PDB file of C-alpha atoms in Angstrom:
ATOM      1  CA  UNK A   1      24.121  13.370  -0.537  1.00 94.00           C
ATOM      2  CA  UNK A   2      24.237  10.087   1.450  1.00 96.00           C
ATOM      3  CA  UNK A   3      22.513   9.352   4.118  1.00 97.00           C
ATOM      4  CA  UNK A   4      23.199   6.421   6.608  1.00 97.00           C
ATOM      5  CA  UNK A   5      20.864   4.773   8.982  1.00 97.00           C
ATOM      6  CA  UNK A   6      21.550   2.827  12.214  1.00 97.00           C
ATOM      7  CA  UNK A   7      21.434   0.277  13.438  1.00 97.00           C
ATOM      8  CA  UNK A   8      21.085  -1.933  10.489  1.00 97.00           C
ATOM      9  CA  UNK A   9      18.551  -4.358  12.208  1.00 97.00           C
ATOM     10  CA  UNK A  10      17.211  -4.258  15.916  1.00 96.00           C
ATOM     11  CA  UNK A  11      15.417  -6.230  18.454  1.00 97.00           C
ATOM     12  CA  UNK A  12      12.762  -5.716  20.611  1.00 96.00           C
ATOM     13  CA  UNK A  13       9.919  -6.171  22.790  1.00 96.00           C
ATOM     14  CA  UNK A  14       5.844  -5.039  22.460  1.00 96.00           C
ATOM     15  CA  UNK A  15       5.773  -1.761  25.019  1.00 96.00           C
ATOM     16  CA  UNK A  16       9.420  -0.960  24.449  1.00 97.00           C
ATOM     17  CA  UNK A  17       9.966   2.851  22.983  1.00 97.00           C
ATOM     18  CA  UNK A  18      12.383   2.840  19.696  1.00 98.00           C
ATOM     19  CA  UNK A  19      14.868   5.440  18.136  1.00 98.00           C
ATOM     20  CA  UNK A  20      16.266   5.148  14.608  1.00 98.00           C
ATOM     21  CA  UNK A  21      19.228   7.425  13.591  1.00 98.00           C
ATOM     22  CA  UNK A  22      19.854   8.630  10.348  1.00 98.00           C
ATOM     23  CA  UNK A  23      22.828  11.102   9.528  1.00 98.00           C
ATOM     24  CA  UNK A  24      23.194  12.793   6.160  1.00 98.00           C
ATOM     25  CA  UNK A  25      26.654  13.511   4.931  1.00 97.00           C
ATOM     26  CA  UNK A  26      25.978  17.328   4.753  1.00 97.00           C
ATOM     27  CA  UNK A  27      23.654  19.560   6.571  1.00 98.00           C
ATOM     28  CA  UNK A  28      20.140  18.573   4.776  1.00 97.00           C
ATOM     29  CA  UNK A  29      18.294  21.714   6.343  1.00 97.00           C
ATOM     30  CA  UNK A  30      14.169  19.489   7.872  1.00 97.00           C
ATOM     31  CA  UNK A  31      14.402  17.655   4.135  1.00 97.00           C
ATOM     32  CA  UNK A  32      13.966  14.391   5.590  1.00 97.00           C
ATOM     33  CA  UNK A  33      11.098  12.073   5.478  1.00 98.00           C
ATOM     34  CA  UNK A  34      10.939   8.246   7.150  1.00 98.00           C
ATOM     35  CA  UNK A  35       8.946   5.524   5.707  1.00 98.00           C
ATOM     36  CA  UNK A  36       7.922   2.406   7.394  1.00 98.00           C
ATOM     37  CA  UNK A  37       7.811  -1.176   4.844  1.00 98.00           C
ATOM     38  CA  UNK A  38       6.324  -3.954   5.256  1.00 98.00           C
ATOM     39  CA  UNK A  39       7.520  -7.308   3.415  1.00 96.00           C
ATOM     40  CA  UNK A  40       5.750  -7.517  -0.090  1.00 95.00           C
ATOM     41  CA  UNK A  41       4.457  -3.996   0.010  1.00 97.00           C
ATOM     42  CA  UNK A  42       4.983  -0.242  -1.024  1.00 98.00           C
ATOM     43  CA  UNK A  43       6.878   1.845   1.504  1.00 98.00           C
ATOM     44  CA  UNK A  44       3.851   4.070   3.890  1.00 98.00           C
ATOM     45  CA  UNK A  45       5.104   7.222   4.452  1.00 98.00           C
ATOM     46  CA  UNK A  46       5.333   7.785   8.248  1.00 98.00           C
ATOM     47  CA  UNK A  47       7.089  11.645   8.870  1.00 98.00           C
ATOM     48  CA  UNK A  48       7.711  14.507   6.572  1.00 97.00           C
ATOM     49  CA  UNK A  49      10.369  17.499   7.328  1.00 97.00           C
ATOM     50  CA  UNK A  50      12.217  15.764  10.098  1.00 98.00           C
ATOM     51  CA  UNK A  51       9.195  16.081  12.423  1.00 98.00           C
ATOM     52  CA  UNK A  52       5.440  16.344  10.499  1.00 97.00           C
ATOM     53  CA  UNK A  53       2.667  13.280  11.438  1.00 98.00           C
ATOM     54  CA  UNK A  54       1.811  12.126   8.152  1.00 97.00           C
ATOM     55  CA  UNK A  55      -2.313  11.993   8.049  1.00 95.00           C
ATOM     56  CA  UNK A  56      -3.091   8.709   9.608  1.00 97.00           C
ATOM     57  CA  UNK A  57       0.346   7.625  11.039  1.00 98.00           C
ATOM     58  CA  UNK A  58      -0.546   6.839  14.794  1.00 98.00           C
ATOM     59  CA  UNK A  59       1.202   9.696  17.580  1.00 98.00           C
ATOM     60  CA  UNK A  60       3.324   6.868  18.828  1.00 98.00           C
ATOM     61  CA  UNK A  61       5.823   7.764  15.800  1.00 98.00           C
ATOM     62  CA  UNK A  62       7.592  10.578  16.113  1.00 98.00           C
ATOM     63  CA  UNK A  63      10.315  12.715  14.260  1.00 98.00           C
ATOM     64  CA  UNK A  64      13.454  14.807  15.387  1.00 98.00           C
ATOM     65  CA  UNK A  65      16.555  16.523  14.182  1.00 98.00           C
ATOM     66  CA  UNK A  66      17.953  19.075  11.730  1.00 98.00           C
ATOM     67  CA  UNK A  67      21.353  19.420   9.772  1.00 98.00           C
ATOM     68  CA  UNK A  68      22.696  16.329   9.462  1.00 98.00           C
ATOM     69  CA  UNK A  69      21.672  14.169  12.575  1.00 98.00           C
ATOM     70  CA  UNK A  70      17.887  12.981  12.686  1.00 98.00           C
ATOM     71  CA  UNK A  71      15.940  10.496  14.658  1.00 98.00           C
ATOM     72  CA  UNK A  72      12.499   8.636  14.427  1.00 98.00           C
ATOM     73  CA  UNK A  73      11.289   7.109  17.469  1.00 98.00           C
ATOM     74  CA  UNK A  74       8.611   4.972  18.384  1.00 98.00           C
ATOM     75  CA  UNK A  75       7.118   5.615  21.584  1.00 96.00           C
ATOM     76  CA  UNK A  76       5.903   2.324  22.708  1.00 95.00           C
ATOM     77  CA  UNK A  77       5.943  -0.408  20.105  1.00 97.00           C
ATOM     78  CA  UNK A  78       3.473  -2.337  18.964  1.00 96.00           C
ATOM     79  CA  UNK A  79       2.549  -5.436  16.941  1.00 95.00           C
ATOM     80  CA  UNK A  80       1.959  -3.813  13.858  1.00 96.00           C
ATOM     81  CA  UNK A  81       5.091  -1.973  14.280  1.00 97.00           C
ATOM     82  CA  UNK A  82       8.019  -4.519  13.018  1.00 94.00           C
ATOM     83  CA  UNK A  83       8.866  -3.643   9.778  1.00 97.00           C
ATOM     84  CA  UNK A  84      11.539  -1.970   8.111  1.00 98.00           C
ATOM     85  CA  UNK A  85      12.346   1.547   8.038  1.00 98.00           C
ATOM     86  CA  UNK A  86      13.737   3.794   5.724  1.00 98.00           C
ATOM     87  CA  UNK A  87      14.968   7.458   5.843  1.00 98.00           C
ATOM     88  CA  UNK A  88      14.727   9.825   2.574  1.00 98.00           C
ATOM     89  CA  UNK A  89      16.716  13.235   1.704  1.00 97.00           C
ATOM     90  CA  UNK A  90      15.113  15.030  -0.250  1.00 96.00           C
ATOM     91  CA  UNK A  91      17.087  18.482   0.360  1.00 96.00           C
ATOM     92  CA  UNK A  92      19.055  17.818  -3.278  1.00 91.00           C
ATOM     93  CA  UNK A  93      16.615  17.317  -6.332  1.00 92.00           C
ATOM     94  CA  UNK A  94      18.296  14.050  -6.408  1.00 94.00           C
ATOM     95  CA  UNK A  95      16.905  12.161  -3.548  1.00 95.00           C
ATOM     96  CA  UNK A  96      18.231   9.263  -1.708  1.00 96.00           C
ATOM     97  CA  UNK A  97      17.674   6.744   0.499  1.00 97.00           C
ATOM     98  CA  UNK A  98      19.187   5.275   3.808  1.00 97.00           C
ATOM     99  CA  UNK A  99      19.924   1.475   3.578  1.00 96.00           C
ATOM    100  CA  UNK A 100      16.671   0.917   5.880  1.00 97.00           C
ATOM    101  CA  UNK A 101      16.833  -0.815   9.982  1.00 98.00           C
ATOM    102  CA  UNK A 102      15.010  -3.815   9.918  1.00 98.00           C
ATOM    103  CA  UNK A 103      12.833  -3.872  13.338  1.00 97.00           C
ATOM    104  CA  UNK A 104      12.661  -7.314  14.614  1.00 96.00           C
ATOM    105  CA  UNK A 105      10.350  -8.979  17.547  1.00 89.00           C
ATOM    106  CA  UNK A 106      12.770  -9.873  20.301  1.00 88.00           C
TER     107      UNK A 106
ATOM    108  CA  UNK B   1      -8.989   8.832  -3.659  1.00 96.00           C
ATOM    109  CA  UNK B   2      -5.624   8.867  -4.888  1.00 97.00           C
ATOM    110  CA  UNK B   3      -4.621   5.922  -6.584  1.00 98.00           C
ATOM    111  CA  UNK B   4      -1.767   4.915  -9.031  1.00 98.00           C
ATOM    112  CA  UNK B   5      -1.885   1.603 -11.214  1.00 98.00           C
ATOM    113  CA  UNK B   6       0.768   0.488 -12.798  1.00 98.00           C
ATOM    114  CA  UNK B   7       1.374  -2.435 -15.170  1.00 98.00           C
ATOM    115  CA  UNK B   8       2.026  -5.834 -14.927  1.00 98.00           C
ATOM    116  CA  UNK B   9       5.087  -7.687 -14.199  1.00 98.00           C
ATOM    117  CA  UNK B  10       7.803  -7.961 -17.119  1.00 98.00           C
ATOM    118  CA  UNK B  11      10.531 -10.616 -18.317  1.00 98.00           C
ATOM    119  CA  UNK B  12      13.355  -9.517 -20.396  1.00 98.00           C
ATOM    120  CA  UNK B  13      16.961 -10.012 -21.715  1.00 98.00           C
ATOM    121  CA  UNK B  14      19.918  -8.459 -20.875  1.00 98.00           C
ATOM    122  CA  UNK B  15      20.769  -5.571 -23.424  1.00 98.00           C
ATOM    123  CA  UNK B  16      16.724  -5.004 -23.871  1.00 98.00           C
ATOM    124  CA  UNK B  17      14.492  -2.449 -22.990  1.00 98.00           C
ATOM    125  CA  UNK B  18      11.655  -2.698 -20.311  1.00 98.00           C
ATOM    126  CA  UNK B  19       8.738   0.726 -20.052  1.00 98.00           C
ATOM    127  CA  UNK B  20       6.321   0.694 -17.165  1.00 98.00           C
ATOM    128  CA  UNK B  21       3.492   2.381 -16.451  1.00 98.00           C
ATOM    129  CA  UNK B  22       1.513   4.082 -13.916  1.00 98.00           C
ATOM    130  CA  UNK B  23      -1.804   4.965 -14.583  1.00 98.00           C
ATOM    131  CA  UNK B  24      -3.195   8.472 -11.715  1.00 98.00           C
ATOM    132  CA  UNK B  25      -6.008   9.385 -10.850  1.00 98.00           C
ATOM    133  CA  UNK B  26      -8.104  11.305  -7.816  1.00 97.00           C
ATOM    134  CA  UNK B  27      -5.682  14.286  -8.106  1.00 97.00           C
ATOM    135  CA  UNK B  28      -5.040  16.800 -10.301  1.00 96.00           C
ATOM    136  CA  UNK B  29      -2.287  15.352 -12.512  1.00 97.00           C
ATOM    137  CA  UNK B  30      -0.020  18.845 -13.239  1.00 94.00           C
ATOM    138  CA  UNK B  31       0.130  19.297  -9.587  1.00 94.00           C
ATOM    139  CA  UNK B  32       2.302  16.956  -8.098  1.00 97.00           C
ATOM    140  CA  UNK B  33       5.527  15.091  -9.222  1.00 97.00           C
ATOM    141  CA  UNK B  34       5.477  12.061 -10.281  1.00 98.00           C
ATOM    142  CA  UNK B  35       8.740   9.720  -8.794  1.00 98.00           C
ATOM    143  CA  UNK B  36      10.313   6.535  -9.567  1.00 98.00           C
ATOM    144  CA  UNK B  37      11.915   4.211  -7.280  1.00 98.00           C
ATOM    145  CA  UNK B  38      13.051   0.881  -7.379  1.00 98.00           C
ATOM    146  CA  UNK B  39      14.199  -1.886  -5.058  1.00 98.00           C
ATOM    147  CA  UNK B  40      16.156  -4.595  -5.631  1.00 98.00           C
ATOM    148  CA  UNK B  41      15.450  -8.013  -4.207  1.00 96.00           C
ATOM    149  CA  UNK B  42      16.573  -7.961  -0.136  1.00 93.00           C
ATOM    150  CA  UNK B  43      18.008  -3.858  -1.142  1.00 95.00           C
ATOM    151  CA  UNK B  44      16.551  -0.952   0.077  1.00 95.00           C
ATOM    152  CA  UNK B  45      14.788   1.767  -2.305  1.00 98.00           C
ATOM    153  CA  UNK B  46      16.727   3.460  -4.750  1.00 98.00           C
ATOM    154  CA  UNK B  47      15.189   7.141  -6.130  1.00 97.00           C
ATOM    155  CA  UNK B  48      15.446   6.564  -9.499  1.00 98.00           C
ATOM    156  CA  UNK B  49      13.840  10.086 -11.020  1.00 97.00           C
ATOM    157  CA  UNK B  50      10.893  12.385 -11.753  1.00 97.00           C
ATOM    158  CA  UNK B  51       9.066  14.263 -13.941  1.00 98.00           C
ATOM    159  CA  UNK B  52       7.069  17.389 -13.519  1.00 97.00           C
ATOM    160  CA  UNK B  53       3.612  15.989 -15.027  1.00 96.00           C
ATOM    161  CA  UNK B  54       2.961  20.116 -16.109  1.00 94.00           C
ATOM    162  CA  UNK B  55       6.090  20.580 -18.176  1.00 95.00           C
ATOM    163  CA  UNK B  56       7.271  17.010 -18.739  1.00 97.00           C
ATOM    164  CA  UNK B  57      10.637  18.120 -17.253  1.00 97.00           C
ATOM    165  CA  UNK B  58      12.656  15.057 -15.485  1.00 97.00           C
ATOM    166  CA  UNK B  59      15.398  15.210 -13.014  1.00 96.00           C
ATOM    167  CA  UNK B  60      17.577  11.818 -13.159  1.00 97.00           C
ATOM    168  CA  UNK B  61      19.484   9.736 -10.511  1.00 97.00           C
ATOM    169  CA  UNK B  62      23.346  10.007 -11.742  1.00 96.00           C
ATOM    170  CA  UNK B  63      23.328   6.058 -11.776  1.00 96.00           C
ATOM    171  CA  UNK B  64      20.916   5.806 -14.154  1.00 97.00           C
ATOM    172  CA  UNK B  65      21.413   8.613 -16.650  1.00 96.00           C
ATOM    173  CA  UNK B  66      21.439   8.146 -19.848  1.00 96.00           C
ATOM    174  CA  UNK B  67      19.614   4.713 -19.563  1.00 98.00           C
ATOM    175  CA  UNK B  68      16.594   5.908 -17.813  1.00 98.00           C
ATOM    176  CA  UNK B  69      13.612   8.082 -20.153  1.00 98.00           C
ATOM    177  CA  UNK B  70      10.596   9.183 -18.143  1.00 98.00           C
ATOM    178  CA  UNK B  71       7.103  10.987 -20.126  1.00 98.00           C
ATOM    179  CA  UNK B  72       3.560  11.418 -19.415  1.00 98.00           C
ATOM    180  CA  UNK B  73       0.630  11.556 -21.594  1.00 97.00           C
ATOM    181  CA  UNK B  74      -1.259  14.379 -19.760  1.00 97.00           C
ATOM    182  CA  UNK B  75      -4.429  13.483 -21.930  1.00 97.00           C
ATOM    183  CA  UNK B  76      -5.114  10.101 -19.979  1.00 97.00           C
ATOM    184  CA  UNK B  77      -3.120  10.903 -16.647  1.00 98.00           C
ATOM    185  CA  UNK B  78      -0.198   8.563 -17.279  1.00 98.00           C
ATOM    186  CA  UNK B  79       3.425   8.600 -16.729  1.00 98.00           C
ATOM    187  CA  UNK B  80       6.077   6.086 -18.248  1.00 98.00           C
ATOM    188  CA  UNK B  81       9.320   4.524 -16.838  1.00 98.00           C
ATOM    189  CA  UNK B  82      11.562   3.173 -19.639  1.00 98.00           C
ATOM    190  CA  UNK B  83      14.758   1.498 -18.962  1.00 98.00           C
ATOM    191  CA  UNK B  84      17.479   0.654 -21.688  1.00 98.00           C
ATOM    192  CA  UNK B  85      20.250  -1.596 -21.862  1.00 98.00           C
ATOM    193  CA  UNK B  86      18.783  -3.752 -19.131  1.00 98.00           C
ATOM    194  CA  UNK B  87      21.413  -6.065 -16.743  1.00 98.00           C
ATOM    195  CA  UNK B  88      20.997  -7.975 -14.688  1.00 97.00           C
ATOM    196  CA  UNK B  89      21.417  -5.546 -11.692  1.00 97.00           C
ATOM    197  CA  UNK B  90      17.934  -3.940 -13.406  1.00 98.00           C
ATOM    198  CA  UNK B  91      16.043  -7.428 -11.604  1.00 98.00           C
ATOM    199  CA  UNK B  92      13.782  -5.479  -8.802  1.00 98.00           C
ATOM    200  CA  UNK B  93      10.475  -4.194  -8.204  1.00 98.00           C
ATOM    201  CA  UNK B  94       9.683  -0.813  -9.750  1.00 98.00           C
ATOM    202  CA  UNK B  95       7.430   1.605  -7.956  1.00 98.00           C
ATOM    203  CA  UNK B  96       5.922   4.963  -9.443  1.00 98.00           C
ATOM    204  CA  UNK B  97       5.150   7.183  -6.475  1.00 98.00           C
ATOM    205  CA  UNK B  98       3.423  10.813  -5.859  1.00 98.00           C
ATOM    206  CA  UNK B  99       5.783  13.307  -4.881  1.00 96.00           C
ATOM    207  CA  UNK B 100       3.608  15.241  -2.157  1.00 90.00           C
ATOM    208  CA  UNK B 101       3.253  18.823  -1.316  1.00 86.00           C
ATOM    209  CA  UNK B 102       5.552  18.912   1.625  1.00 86.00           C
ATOM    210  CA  UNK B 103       9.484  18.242   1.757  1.00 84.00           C
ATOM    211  CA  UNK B 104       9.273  16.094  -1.620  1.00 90.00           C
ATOM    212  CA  UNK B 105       7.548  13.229   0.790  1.00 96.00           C
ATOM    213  CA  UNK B 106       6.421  10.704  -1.294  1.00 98.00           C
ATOM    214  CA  UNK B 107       2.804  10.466  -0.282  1.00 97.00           C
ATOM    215  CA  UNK B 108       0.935   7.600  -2.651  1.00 98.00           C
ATOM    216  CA  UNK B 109       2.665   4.981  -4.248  1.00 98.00           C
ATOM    217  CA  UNK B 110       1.634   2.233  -7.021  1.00 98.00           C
ATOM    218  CA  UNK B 111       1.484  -1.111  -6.143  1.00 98.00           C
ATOM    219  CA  UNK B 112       5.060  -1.592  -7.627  1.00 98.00           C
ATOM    220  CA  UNK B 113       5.945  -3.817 -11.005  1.00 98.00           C
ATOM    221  CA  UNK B 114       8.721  -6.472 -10.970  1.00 98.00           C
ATOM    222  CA  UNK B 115      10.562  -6.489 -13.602  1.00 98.00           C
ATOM    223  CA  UNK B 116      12.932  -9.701 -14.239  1.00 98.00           C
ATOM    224  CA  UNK B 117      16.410  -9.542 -15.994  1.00 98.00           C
ATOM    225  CA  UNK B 118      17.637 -12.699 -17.508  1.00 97.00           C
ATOM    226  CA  UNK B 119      18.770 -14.565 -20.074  1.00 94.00           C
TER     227      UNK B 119
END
């Protein structure tokens, strides 16, 4: 199963409200989880089955979708928000990984 | 707390072999999966495999079978990562990680070990 994020990389602002998309090449049933990575460091998970807070994760993040079409969006961004993130499959035993959207400062 | 350890950063030859390890603790160790992933320099994170730390049974990325062996030593909590036949496509940071209750979410992750492929 592959799954594809978008966009690749993004720019913006402090305050500004964010939505990743990640599509999975066949209906994936809630298995997908997002992870947020920071250069140098181990991915943080951030959202389990397509819309579960992970303990910790601040409400600003938040999850959607089911099937093949998912989102994570970021309500209103902050500084400690520009990082990369990464979707994960895990509906097949053999997991996989979107190829991450870097989230730049504009 | 949860915590995973692994060991230190490795240098090898192409054609060699390369085992890492990740030392648990805080958790009970049969309960939860134990996953490998690894990310290439610039790449995003490739799932690699697991193993069920109650059974020792593994389930291997397609990529990698055949190359990739994966075993725990349920006496002292630890699971192992060896790689054979290294290239130089192997060069990239290699994380264990928990595999959590819900959806497979990988929950706590080592600190990641870099392993180098070169001649």
């Amino acid at each position: 199963i592959q799954v594809t994020q978008s966009p690749s990389s993004l720019s913006a602002s402090v305050g500004d409200r964010v939505v990743i998309t990640c599509r999975a090449s066949q209906s994936i049933g809630s298995y997908l989880n997002w992870y947020q990575q920071k250069p140098g460091k181990a991915p943080k998970p951030l959202i389990y089955s397509a819309n579960g807070l992970q303990s910790g994760v601040p409400s600003r993040f938040s999850g959607s979708g089911s099937g093949t079409d998912f989102t994570l969006t970021i309500s209103s961004l902050q500084p400690e928000d520009f990082a990369t993130y990464y979707c994960q499959q895990t509906y097949n035993v053999l997991s996989t990984f979107g190829q991450g959207t870097k989230l730049e400062i504009k | 707390q949860v915590q995973l350890v692994q060991s230190g950063a490795e240098v090898r030859e192409p054609g060699a072999s390369v085992k890492v390890s990740c030392k648990t603790s805080g958790y009970t160790f049969s309960g939860y999966y134990i996953h490998w992933v690894r990310q290439a320099p610039g790449e995003g994170p490739e799932w690699m495999g697991r193993i069920n730390p109650n059974s020792g049974g593994t389930n291997v990325a397609e990529t990698l079978q055949g190359r990739v062996t994966m075993t725990r030593d349920t006496s002292i909590t630890m699971v192992y990562m060896e790689l054979n036949w290294l290239r130089s496509d192997d060069t990239a940071v290699y994380y264990c990680a928990r595999g959590g209750p819900v959806a497979g979410l990988l929950d706590n992750w080592g600190q990641g070990t870099l392993v180098t492929v070169s001649s």
